């Protein structure tokens, strides 16, 4: 709801932030979160249901992001904020690449260069700006949902 | 007891003085005398009054400052409240004006039946130009129904659920609208784009198109009712070796501030896809 009613209005050139992807990434980067793929699946289905994009685009993009998150957790697990920033950029590009390809297959006249210049790069910048506050918020929520066990 | 002055002379003296004063008053000379004699008294009175006021203020001012600060805080709070109310009223006024405009438009088009809907969201993908409205199939909205405002064409219903619907705007890159140039009477195709700019394609080379020419829906294709205002031409692109000329169009509707729309519910779009043969004989 926040994404469709508020975030979609806040545009830079023609790009807008993807709050769902940012929350998903931040949530998947929490070490205590189990069954992250379910959240990726649910987020993809939700966006696929609301958006006019083909269903597989957000679904596939978020599943790929889940896989990337798992990989980053193993390799740069000591710097989750860095992982968040890198994954935000990668996630934006993956999602927009899939979107452009799917729209072109469906006969929509969209040029790659135009899409990258006017939509993807501004969207990546907005996502980067929002990624840190979203990460901090999700860390707090994760701490509330999964309180740390105290060994007595 | 010795009497130095007789009583008669005393009375006469007083009488003469009184009569003299009266004569001076009547003649106008008494004012000068009084002013001259009273001015030191006025000065003394002024000095005493100023000293008294200074002492009074010295004693009472601290209490007044406290009460003034309290009053100032109360007034500031009241001002903030009133400002909030003004903003709320301005928002309500803007909504009311928008709805009145839609109502006027609906009254002017009695042949159409409308459902007024509020815009409650936009497509999450920045590549697509869709809005989400707050009425759906429960209210009689069906796929393909045209959506307008009092200014002109907005788009068409793309997907419907029970209580909401998704509308594809005429700025979407995937949409094509058959339109007619009102002045030239020639049909052309309106296309959206990724950036939201709208352009007019397939205009024959021999047609004279000028900036400001009005565009209306032509009704061809059966997707939109005819004669709905779409926009106006703002620029022309003409190349000598091209088959057609094209033009950039300014839509009649301001899509950035879209709050409410009208869905034409008595218009049934015609699906002509089966009539279009894709195989060559």
GROMACS .gro file of C-alpha atoms in nm:
model
  433
    1UNK     CA    1   0.000   0.000   0.000
    2UNK     CA    2   0.278   0.242   0.088
    3UNK     CA    3   0.451   0.146  -0.236
    4UNK     CA    4   0.150   0.206  -0.461
    5UNK     CA    5   0.009   0.512  -0.288
    6UNK     CA    6   0.320   0.703  -0.176
    7UNK     CA    7   0.648   0.567  -0.308
    8UNK     CA    8   0.523   0.543  -0.668
    9UNK     CA    9   0.452   0.917  -0.660
   10UNK     CA   10   0.802   1.006  -0.544
   11UNK     CA   11   0.989   0.992  -0.870
   12UNK     CA   12   1.332   1.099  -0.984
   13UNK     CA   13   1.322   1.157  -1.359
   14UNK     CA   14   1.096   0.858  -1.432
   15UNK     CA   15   1.234   0.617  -1.176
   16UNK     CA   16   1.086   0.532  -0.839
   17UNK     CA   17   1.200   0.334  -0.539
   18UNK     CA   18   1.096  -0.026  -0.479
   19UNK     CA   19   1.010  -0.040  -0.113
   20UNK     CA   20   0.899  -0.403  -0.129
   21UNK     CA   21   1.235  -0.511  -0.266
   22UNK     CA   22   1.422  -0.308  -0.005
   23UNK     CA   23   1.224  -0.451   0.284
   24UNK     CA   24   1.264  -0.800   0.142
   25UNK     CA   25   1.641  -0.759   0.103
   26UNK     CA   26   1.682  -0.617   0.452
   27UNK     CA   27   1.469  -0.896   0.595
   28UNK     CA   28   1.656  -1.170   0.409
   29UNK     CA   29   1.989  -1.029   0.532
   30UNK     CA   30   1.888  -1.088   0.893
   31UNK     CA   31   2.068  -1.400   1.006
   32UNK     CA   32   1.787  -1.512   1.232
   33UNK     CA   33   1.520  -1.510   0.960
   34UNK     CA   34   1.423  -1.862   0.855
   35UNK     CA   35   1.254  -1.968   0.532
   36UNK     CA   36   1.343  -1.649   0.350
   37UNK     CA   37   1.237  -1.796   0.019
   38UNK     CA   38   0.875  -1.792   0.137
   39UNK     CA   39   0.897  -1.415   0.189
   40UNK     CA   40   1.052  -1.374  -0.157
   41UNK     CA   41   0.775  -1.584  -0.307
   42UNK     CA   42   0.501  -1.393  -0.127
   43UNK     CA   43   0.649  -1.054  -0.220
   44UNK     CA   44   0.677  -1.158  -0.585
   45UNK     CA   45   0.319  -1.281  -0.591
   46UNK     CA   46   0.194  -0.965  -0.424
   47UNK     CA   47   0.367  -0.731  -0.667
   48UNK     CA   48   0.275  -0.955  -0.960
   49UNK     CA   49  -0.088  -0.935  -0.852
   50UNK     CA   50  -0.096  -0.556  -0.812
   51UNK     CA   51   0.122  -0.460  -1.106
   52UNK     CA   52   0.042  -0.492  -1.473
   53UNK     CA   53   0.379  -0.661  -1.524
   54UNK     CA   54   0.376  -1.030  -1.617
   55UNK     CA   55   0.360  -1.230  -1.295
   56UNK     CA   56   0.690  -1.407  -1.349
   57UNK     CA   57   0.891  -1.082  -1.357
   58UNK     CA   58   0.871  -0.980  -0.990
   59UNK     CA   59   0.845  -1.345  -0.885
   60UNK     CA   60   1.160  -1.450  -1.066
   61UNK     CA   61   1.344  -1.129  -0.970
   62UNK     CA   62   1.275  -1.176  -0.600
   63UNK     CA   63   1.369  -1.546  -0.608
   64UNK     CA   64   1.698  -1.452  -0.774
   65UNK     CA   65   1.748  -1.185  -0.509
   66UNK     CA   66   1.689  -1.447  -0.239
   67UNK     CA   67   1.960  -1.666  -0.393
   68UNK     CA   68   2.198  -1.371  -0.415
   69UNK     CA   69   2.126  -1.279  -0.055
   70UNK     CA   70   2.215  -1.630   0.060
   71UNK     CA   71   2.537  -1.609  -0.136
   72UNK     CA   72   2.627  -1.269   0.006
   73UNK     CA   73   2.549  -1.384   0.359
   74UNK     CA   74   2.812  -1.655   0.325
   75UNK     CA   75   3.078  -1.430   0.172
   76UNK     CA   76   3.032  -1.084   0.325
   77UNK     CA   77   2.833  -1.177   0.631
   78UNK     CA   78   3.037  -0.942   0.849
   79UNK     CA   79   2.921  -0.636   0.655
   80UNK     CA   80   2.545  -0.666   0.614
   81UNK     CA   81   2.504  -0.294   0.542
   82UNK     CA   82   2.751  -0.321   0.256
   83UNK     CA   83   2.569  -0.631   0.134
   84UNK     CA   84   2.242  -0.436   0.151
   85UNK     CA   85   2.380  -0.156  -0.064
   86UNK     CA   86   2.532  -0.389  -0.322
   87UNK     CA   87   2.224  -0.608  -0.339
   88UNK     CA   88   2.002  -0.301  -0.376
   89UNK     CA   89   2.185  -0.196  -0.691
   90UNK     CA   90   2.203  -0.550  -0.828
   91UNK     CA   91   1.837  -0.614  -0.746
   92UNK     CA   92   1.724  -0.294  -0.919
   93UNK     CA   93   1.917  -0.384  -1.233
   94UNK     CA   94   1.794  -0.746  -1.237
   95UNK     CA   95   1.432  -0.644  -1.191
   96UNK     CA   96   1.445  -0.369  -1.452
   97UNK     CA   97   1.631  -0.590  -1.699
   98UNK     CA   98   1.362  -0.856  -1.667
   99UNK     CA   99   1.091  -0.591  -1.697
  100UNK     CA  100   1.233  -0.442  -2.017
  101UNK     CA  101   1.284  -0.786  -2.171
  102UNK     CA  102   0.932  -0.900  -2.086
  103UNK     CA  103   0.778  -0.577  -2.217
  104UNK     CA  104   0.977  -0.602  -2.539
  105UNK     CA  105   0.863  -0.963  -2.584
  106UNK     CA  106   0.504  -0.842  -2.540
  107UNK     CA  107   0.553  -0.588  -2.817
  108UNK     CA  108   0.590  -0.274  -2.608
  109UNK     CA  109   0.830  -0.033  -2.780
  110UNK     CA  110   1.085   0.030  -2.505
  111UNK     CA  111   1.449   0.094  -2.580
  112UNK     CA  112   1.709  -0.048  -2.341
  113UNK     CA  113   1.914   0.271  -2.336
  114UNK     CA  114   1.608   0.484  -2.264
  115UNK     CA  115   1.495   0.249  -1.988
  116UNK     CA  116   1.837   0.244  -1.823
  117UNK     CA  117   1.887   0.620  -1.849
  118UNK     CA  118   1.544   0.745  -1.747
  119UNK     CA  119   1.418   0.472  -1.516
  120UNK     CA  120   1.679   0.226  -1.392
  121UNK     CA  121   1.958   0.461  -1.285
  122UNK     CA  122   1.725   0.707  -1.105
  123UNK     CA  123   1.548   0.411  -0.943
  124UNK     CA  124   1.879   0.265  -0.827
  125UNK     CA  125   1.974   0.598  -0.674
  126UNK     CA  126   1.640   0.629  -0.492
  127UNK     CA  127   1.669   0.269  -0.373
  128UNK     CA  128   2.020   0.338  -0.242
  129UNK     CA  129   1.899   0.645  -0.054
  130UNK     CA  130   1.615   0.449   0.104
  131UNK     CA  131   1.811   0.129   0.167
  132UNK     CA  132   1.990   0.238   0.486
  133UNK     CA  133   1.682   0.367   0.676
  134UNK     CA  134   1.486   0.061   0.563
  135UNK     CA  135   1.768  -0.167   0.678
  136UNK     CA  136   1.783   0.001   1.021
  137UNK     CA  137   1.407  -0.028   1.060
  138UNK     CA  138   1.402  -0.393   0.958
  139UNK     CA  139   1.688  -0.472   1.199
  140UNK     CA  140   1.476  -0.330   1.481
  141UNK     CA  141   1.174  -0.530   1.368
  142UNK     CA  142   1.382  -0.847   1.340
  143UNK     CA  143   1.516  -0.789   1.692
  144UNK     CA  144   1.159  -0.754   1.813
  145UNK     CA  145   1.034  -1.063   1.629
  146UNK     CA  146   1.338  -1.280   1.701
  147UNK     CA  147   1.473  -1.171   2.041
  148UNK     CA  148   1.824  -1.294   2.116
  149UNK     CA  149   1.845  -1.592   2.347
  150UNK     CA  150   2.032  -1.525   2.669
  151UNK     CA  151   2.240  -1.817   2.797
  152UNK     CA  152   2.214  -1.839   3.172
  153UNK     CA  153  -0.843   9.436   7.010
  154UNK     CA  154  -0.719   9.662   6.748
  155UNK     CA  155  -0.887   9.669   6.408
  156UNK     CA  156  -0.638   9.797   6.151
  157UNK     CA  157  -0.863   9.783   5.840
  158UNK     CA  158  -1.231   9.848   5.851
  159UNK     CA  159  -1.463   9.570   5.740
  160UNK     CA  160  -1.610   9.787   5.469
  161UNK     CA  161  -1.275   9.825   5.298
  162UNK     CA  162  -1.207   9.453   5.323
  163UNK     CA  163  -1.537   9.374   5.152
  164UNK     CA  164  -1.475   9.640   4.891
  165UNK     CA  165  -1.130   9.501   4.816
  166UNK     CA  166  -1.263   9.148   4.773
  167UNK     CA  167  -1.543   9.280   4.555
  168UNK     CA  168  -1.305   9.475   4.334
  169UNK     CA  169  -1.073   9.174   4.298
  170UNK     CA  170  -1.365   8.945   4.202
  171UNK     CA  171  -1.506   9.197   3.959
  172UNK     CA  172  -1.158   9.243   3.816
  173UNK     CA  173  -1.115   8.871   3.765
  174UNK     CA  174  -1.452   8.847   3.597
  175UNK     CA  175  -1.367   9.135   3.366
  176UNK     CA  176  -1.030   8.979   3.287
  177UNK     CA  177  -1.203   8.647   3.206
  178UNK     CA  178  -1.453   8.817   2.978
  179UNK     CA  179  -1.182   9.017   2.807
  180UNK     CA  180  -0.969   8.704   2.740
  181UNK     CA  181  -0.669   8.810   2.944
  182UNK     CA  182  -0.732   8.560   3.222
  183UNK     CA  183  -0.627   8.256   3.007
  184UNK     CA  184  -0.279   8.399   2.959
  185UNK     CA  185  -0.253   8.469   3.328
  186UNK     CA  186  -0.375   8.122   3.420
  187UNK     CA  187  -0.147   7.951   3.170
  188UNK     CA  188   0.151   8.135   3.299
  189UNK     CA  189   0.063   8.059   3.657
  190UNK     CA  190  -0.042   7.692   3.603
  191UNK     CA  191   0.238   7.574   3.375
  192UNK     CA  192   0.476   7.502   3.666
  193UNK     CA  193   0.199   7.304   3.829
  194UNK     CA  194   0.143   7.097   3.513
  195UNK     CA  195   0.514   7.025   3.491
  196UNK     CA  196   0.517   6.912   3.850
  197UNK     CA  197   0.211   6.695   3.789
  198UNK     CA  198   0.376   6.539   3.483
  199UNK     CA  199   0.694   6.464   3.675
  200UNK     CA  200   0.502   6.304   3.962
  201UNK     CA  201   0.291   6.098   3.719
  202UNK     CA  202   0.593   5.968   3.527
  203UNK     CA  203   0.769   5.868   3.848
  204UNK     CA  204   0.455   5.695   3.968
  205UNK     CA  205   0.417   5.502   3.641
  206UNK     CA  206   0.781   5.397   3.652
  207UNK     CA  207   0.742   5.263   4.003
  208UNK     CA  208   0.413   5.094   3.912
  209UNK     CA  209   0.564   4.922   3.607
  210UNK     CA  210   0.867   4.815   3.808
  211UNK     CA  211   0.637   4.641   4.052
  212UNK     CA  212   0.386   4.491   3.808
  213UNK     CA  213   0.583   4.409   3.487
  214UNK     CA  214   0.720   4.065   3.590
  215UNK     CA  215   0.369   3.942   3.645
  216UNK     CA  216   0.257   4.090   3.312
  217UNK     CA  217   0.544   3.921   3.122
  218UNK     CA  218   0.445   3.585   3.263
  219UNK     CA  219   0.082   3.637   3.170
  220UNK     CA  220   0.180   3.769   2.827
  221UNK     CA  221   0.398   3.467   2.761
  222UNK     CA  222   0.115   3.239   2.859
  223UNK     CA  223  -0.122   3.430   2.637
  224UNK     CA  224   0.129   3.423   2.353
  225UNK     CA  225   0.162   3.046   2.384
  226UNK     CA  226  -0.215   3.012   2.381
  227UNK     CA  227  -0.242   3.228   2.071
  228UNK     CA  228   0.037   3.041   1.895
  229UNK     CA  229  -0.136   2.710   1.969
  230UNK     CA  230  -0.461   2.856   1.841
  231UNK     CA  231  -0.284   2.985   1.530
  232UNK     CA  232  -0.133   2.642   1.462
  233UNK     CA  233  -0.476   2.485   1.500
  234UNK     CA  234  -0.630   2.738   1.265
  235UNK     CA  235  -0.354   2.683   1.010
  236UNK     CA  236  -0.419   2.309   1.024
  237UNK     CA  237  -0.788   2.373   0.973
  238UNK     CA  238  -0.713   2.604   0.679
  239UNK     CA  239  -0.499   2.335   0.515
  240UNK     CA  240  -0.769   2.074   0.574
  241UNK     CA  241  -1.034   2.304   0.432
  242UNK     CA  242  -0.817   2.382   0.131
  243UNK     CA  243  -0.776   2.009   0.066
  244UNK     CA  244  -1.149   1.954   0.104
  245UNK     CA  245  -1.214   2.247  -0.126
  246UNK     CA  246  -0.980   2.105  -0.390
  247UNK     CA  247  -1.152   1.766  -0.367
  248UNK     CA  248  -1.494   1.928  -0.382
  249UNK     CA  249  -1.395   2.136  -0.684
  250UNK     CA  250  -1.263   1.826  -0.857
  251UNK     CA  251  -1.584   1.636  -0.784
  252UNK     CA  252  -1.802   1.931  -0.890
  253UNK     CA  253  -1.613   1.947  -1.218
  254UNK     CA  254  -1.669   1.575  -1.273
  255UNK     CA  255  -2.036   1.616  -1.184
  256UNK     CA  256  -2.076   1.904  -1.429
  257UNK     CA  257  -1.907   1.699  -1.698
  258UNK     CA  258  -2.136   1.402  -1.630
  259UNK     CA  259  -2.442   1.627  -1.652
  260UNK     CA  260  -2.325   1.766  -1.984
  261UNK     CA  261  -2.297   1.413  -2.128
  262UNK     CA  262  -2.637   1.260  -2.050
  263UNK     CA  263  -2.588   0.983  -2.306
  264UNK     CA  264  -2.315   0.828  -2.090
  265UNK     CA  265  -2.350   0.663  -1.752
  266UNK     CA  266  -2.061   0.728  -1.520
  267UNK     CA  267  -1.922   0.590  -1.199
  268UNK     CA  268  -1.699   0.830  -1.010
  269UNK     CA  269  -1.391   0.663  -0.864
  270UNK     CA  270  -1.106   0.784  -0.649
  271UNK     CA  271  -0.750   0.712  -0.753
  272UNK     CA  272  -0.598   0.507  -0.472
  273UNK     CA  273  -0.264   0.401  -0.615
  274UNK     CA  274  -0.024   0.368  -0.903
  275UNK     CA  275   0.150   0.072  -1.054
  276UNK     CA  276   0.460  -0.017  -0.852
  277UNK     CA  277   0.666  -0.057  -1.169
  278UNK     CA  278   0.804   0.275  -1.299
  279UNK     CA  279   0.799   0.133  -1.653
  280UNK     CA  280   0.421   0.120  -1.660
  281UNK     CA  281   0.164   0.398  -1.642
  282UNK     CA  282  -0.133   0.254  -1.461
  283UNK     CA  283  -0.352   0.378  -1.179
  284UNK     CA  284  -0.565   0.184  -0.933
  285UNK     CA  285  -0.919   0.304  -0.863
  286UNK     CA  286  -1.145   0.224  -0.571
  287UNK     CA  287  -1.438   0.066  -0.760
  288UNK     CA  288  -1.449  -0.278  -0.916
  289UNK     CA  289  -1.675  -0.545  -1.057
  290UNK     CA  290  -1.911  -0.514  -0.758
  291UNK     CA  291  -1.996  -0.166  -0.888
  292UNK     CA  292  -2.043  -0.275  -1.247
  293UNK     CA  293  -1.698  -0.194  -1.379
  294UNK     CA  294  -1.576  -0.431  -1.649
  295UNK     CA  295  -1.258  -0.481  -1.843
  296UNK     CA  296  -1.207  -0.238  -2.128
  297UNK     CA  297  -1.439   0.037  -2.010
  298UNK     CA  298  -1.314   0.388  -2.097
  299UNK     CA  299  -1.206   0.619  -1.816
  300UNK     CA  300  -1.231   0.997  -1.844
  301UNK     CA  301  -1.228   1.316  -1.642
  302UNK     CA  302  -1.391   1.649  -1.712
  303UNK     CA  303  -1.075   1.741  -1.904
  304UNK     CA  304  -1.062   1.442  -2.133
  305UNK     CA  305  -0.960   1.081  -2.186
  306UNK     CA  306  -0.764   0.907  -1.910
  307UNK     CA  307  -0.739   0.550  -2.038
  308UNK     CA  308  -0.924   0.222  -2.011
  309UNK     CA  309  -0.987  -0.039  -1.746
  310UNK     CA  310  -0.723  -0.308  -1.776
  311UNK     CA  311  -0.801  -0.543  -1.487
  312UNK     CA  312  -1.084  -0.568  -1.238
  313UNK     CA  313  -1.132  -0.729  -0.900
  314UNK     CA  314  -1.436  -0.705  -0.677
  315UNK     CA  315  -1.365  -0.368  -0.519
  316UNK     CA  316  -1.088  -0.215  -0.727
  317UNK     CA  317  -0.971  -0.186  -1.082
  318UNK     CA  318  -0.650  -0.108  -1.266
  319UNK     CA  319  -0.661   0.155  -1.540
  320UNK     CA  320  -0.410   0.179  -1.822
  321UNK     CA  321  -0.335   0.546  -1.891
  322UNK     CA  322  -0.298   0.686  -2.240
  323UNK     CA  323   0.064   0.770  -2.150
  324UNK     CA  324   0.153   0.401  -2.108
  325UNK     CA  325   0.402   0.280  -2.369
  326UNK     CA  326   0.186  -0.023  -2.449
  327UNK     CA  327  -0.129   0.171  -2.541
  328UNK     CA  328  -0.254   0.292  -2.877
  329UNK     CA  329  -0.562   0.509  -2.919
  330UNK     CA  330  -0.732   0.582  -3.248
  331UNK     CA  331  -0.782   0.957  -3.261
  332UNK     CA  332  -0.903   1.219  -3.504
  333UNK     CA  333  -0.760   1.563  -3.567
  334UNK     CA  334  -1.063   1.785  -3.523
  335UNK     CA  335  -0.952   2.059  -3.762
  336UNK     CA  336  -0.815   1.839  -4.042
  337UNK     CA  337  -1.067   1.558  -3.991
  338UNK     CA  338  -0.795   1.295  -4.034
  339UNK     CA  339  -0.747   0.981  -3.824
  340UNK     CA  340  -0.417   0.898  -3.658
  341UNK     CA  341  -0.280   0.683  -3.378
  342UNK     CA  342  -0.188   0.815  -3.034
  343UNK     CA  343   0.096   0.634  -2.857
  344UNK     CA  344   0.234   0.660  -2.507
  345UNK     CA  345   0.596   0.623  -2.408
  346UNK     CA  346   0.821   0.524  -2.123
  347UNK     CA  347   0.872   0.885  -2.022
  348UNK     CA  348   0.500   0.962  -2.025
  349UNK     CA  349   0.523   1.175  -2.339
  350UNK     CA  350   0.241   1.119  -2.584
  351UNK     CA  351   0.290   1.131  -2.958
  352UNK     CA  352   0.069   1.118  -3.262
  353UNK     CA  353   0.174   0.876  -3.535
  354UNK     CA  354   0.056   0.780  -3.884
  355UNK     CA  355  -0.050   1.128  -3.993
  356UNK     CA  356  -0.053   1.143  -4.374
  357UNK     CA  357   0.214   1.368  -4.522
  358UNK     CA  358  -0.031   1.587  -4.710
  359UNK     CA  359  -0.229   1.684  -4.404
  360UNK     CA  360  -0.163   2.026  -4.256
  361UNK     CA  361  -0.124   1.999  -3.882
  362UNK     CA  362  -0.062   2.300  -3.663
  363UNK     CA  363   0.024   2.337  -3.295
  364UNK     CA  364  -0.294   2.374  -3.093
  365UNK     CA  365  -0.501   2.140  -3.309
  366UNK     CA  366  -0.744   1.944  -3.094
  367UNK     CA  367  -0.746   1.563  -3.081
  368UNK     CA  368  -1.060   1.361  -3.023
  369UNK     CA  369  -1.115   0.986  -3.007
  370UNK     CA  370  -1.229   0.857  -3.343
  371UNK     CA  371  -1.417   0.553  -3.216
  372UNK     CA  372  -1.237   0.328  -3.463
  373UNK     CA  373  -1.144  -0.009  -3.320
  374UNK     CA  374  -1.433  -0.004  -3.077
  375UNK     CA  375  -1.221   0.054  -2.769
  376UNK     CA  376  -1.327   0.411  -2.693
  377UNK     CA  377  -1.641   0.613  -2.756
  378UNK     CA  378  -1.600   0.878  -3.028
  379UNK     CA  379  -1.544   1.249  -2.971
  380UNK     CA  380  -1.380   1.235  -2.630
  381UNK     CA  381  -1.113   1.504  -2.596
  382UNK     CA  382  -0.764   1.355  -2.579
  383UNK     CA  383  -0.526   1.650  -2.605
  384UNK     CA  384  -0.378   1.899  -2.844
  385UNK     CA  385  -0.083   1.907  -3.080
  386UNK     CA  386   0.219   2.095  -2.946
  387UNK     CA  387   0.483   2.014  -3.205
  388UNK     CA  388   0.518   1.855  -3.546
  389UNK     CA  389   0.789   1.622  -3.678
  390UNK     CA  390   0.791   1.600  -4.053
  391UNK     CA  391   1.056   1.434  -4.268
  392UNK     CA  392   1.062   1.452  -4.644
  393UNK     CA  393   1.141   1.084  -4.704
  394UNK     CA  394   0.898   0.943  -4.445
  395UNK     CA  395   0.559   0.799  -4.532
  396UNK     CA  396   0.388   0.966  -4.241
  397UNK     CA  397   0.445   1.265  -4.022
  398UNK     CA  398   0.423   1.256  -3.644
  399UNK     CA  399   0.347   1.508  -3.373
  400UNK     CA  400   0.400   1.549  -3.003
  401UNK     CA  401   0.083   1.585  -2.802
  402UNK     CA  402  -0.004   1.748  -2.474
  403UNK     CA  403  -0.273   1.535  -2.305
  404UNK     CA  404  -0.581   1.718  -2.187
  405UNK     CA  405  -0.559   1.546  -1.849
  406UNK     CA  406  -0.291   1.627  -1.594
  407UNK     CA  407  -0.190   1.274  -1.494
  408UNK     CA  408   0.043   1.381  -1.216
  409UNK     CA  409  -0.239   1.524  -1.006
  410UNK     CA  410  -0.512   1.275  -1.088
  411UNK     CA  411  -0.739   1.227  -0.786
  412UNK     CA  412  -1.075   1.119  -0.923
  413UNK     CA  413  -1.194   0.976  -1.253
  414UNK     CA  414  -1.517   0.872  -1.423
  415UNK     CA  415  -1.567   0.528  -1.570
  416UNK     CA  416  -1.815   0.514  -1.859
  417UNK     CA  417  -2.012   0.205  -1.766
  418UNK     CA  418  -2.262   0.196  -2.050
  419UNK     CA  419  -1.990   0.168  -2.315
  420UNK     CA  420  -1.905  -0.188  -2.413
  421UNK     CA  421  -1.575  -0.218  -2.595
  422UNK     CA  422  -1.573  -0.431  -2.905
  423UNK     CA  423  -1.305  -0.698  -2.935
  424UNK     CA  424  -1.214  -0.709  -3.302
  425UNK     CA  425  -0.914  -0.938  -3.253
  426UNK     CA  426  -1.086  -1.241  -3.412
  427UNK     CA  427  -1.154  -1.034  -3.723
  428UNK     CA  428  -0.786  -0.952  -3.770
  429UNK     CA  429  -0.632  -1.232  -3.973
  430UNK     CA  430  -0.275  -1.308  -3.873
  431UNK     CA  431  -0.211  -1.585  -4.127
  432UNK     CA  432  -0.138  -1.512  -4.490
  433UNK     CA  433  -0.330  -1.720  -4.746
   0.00000   0.00000   0.00000
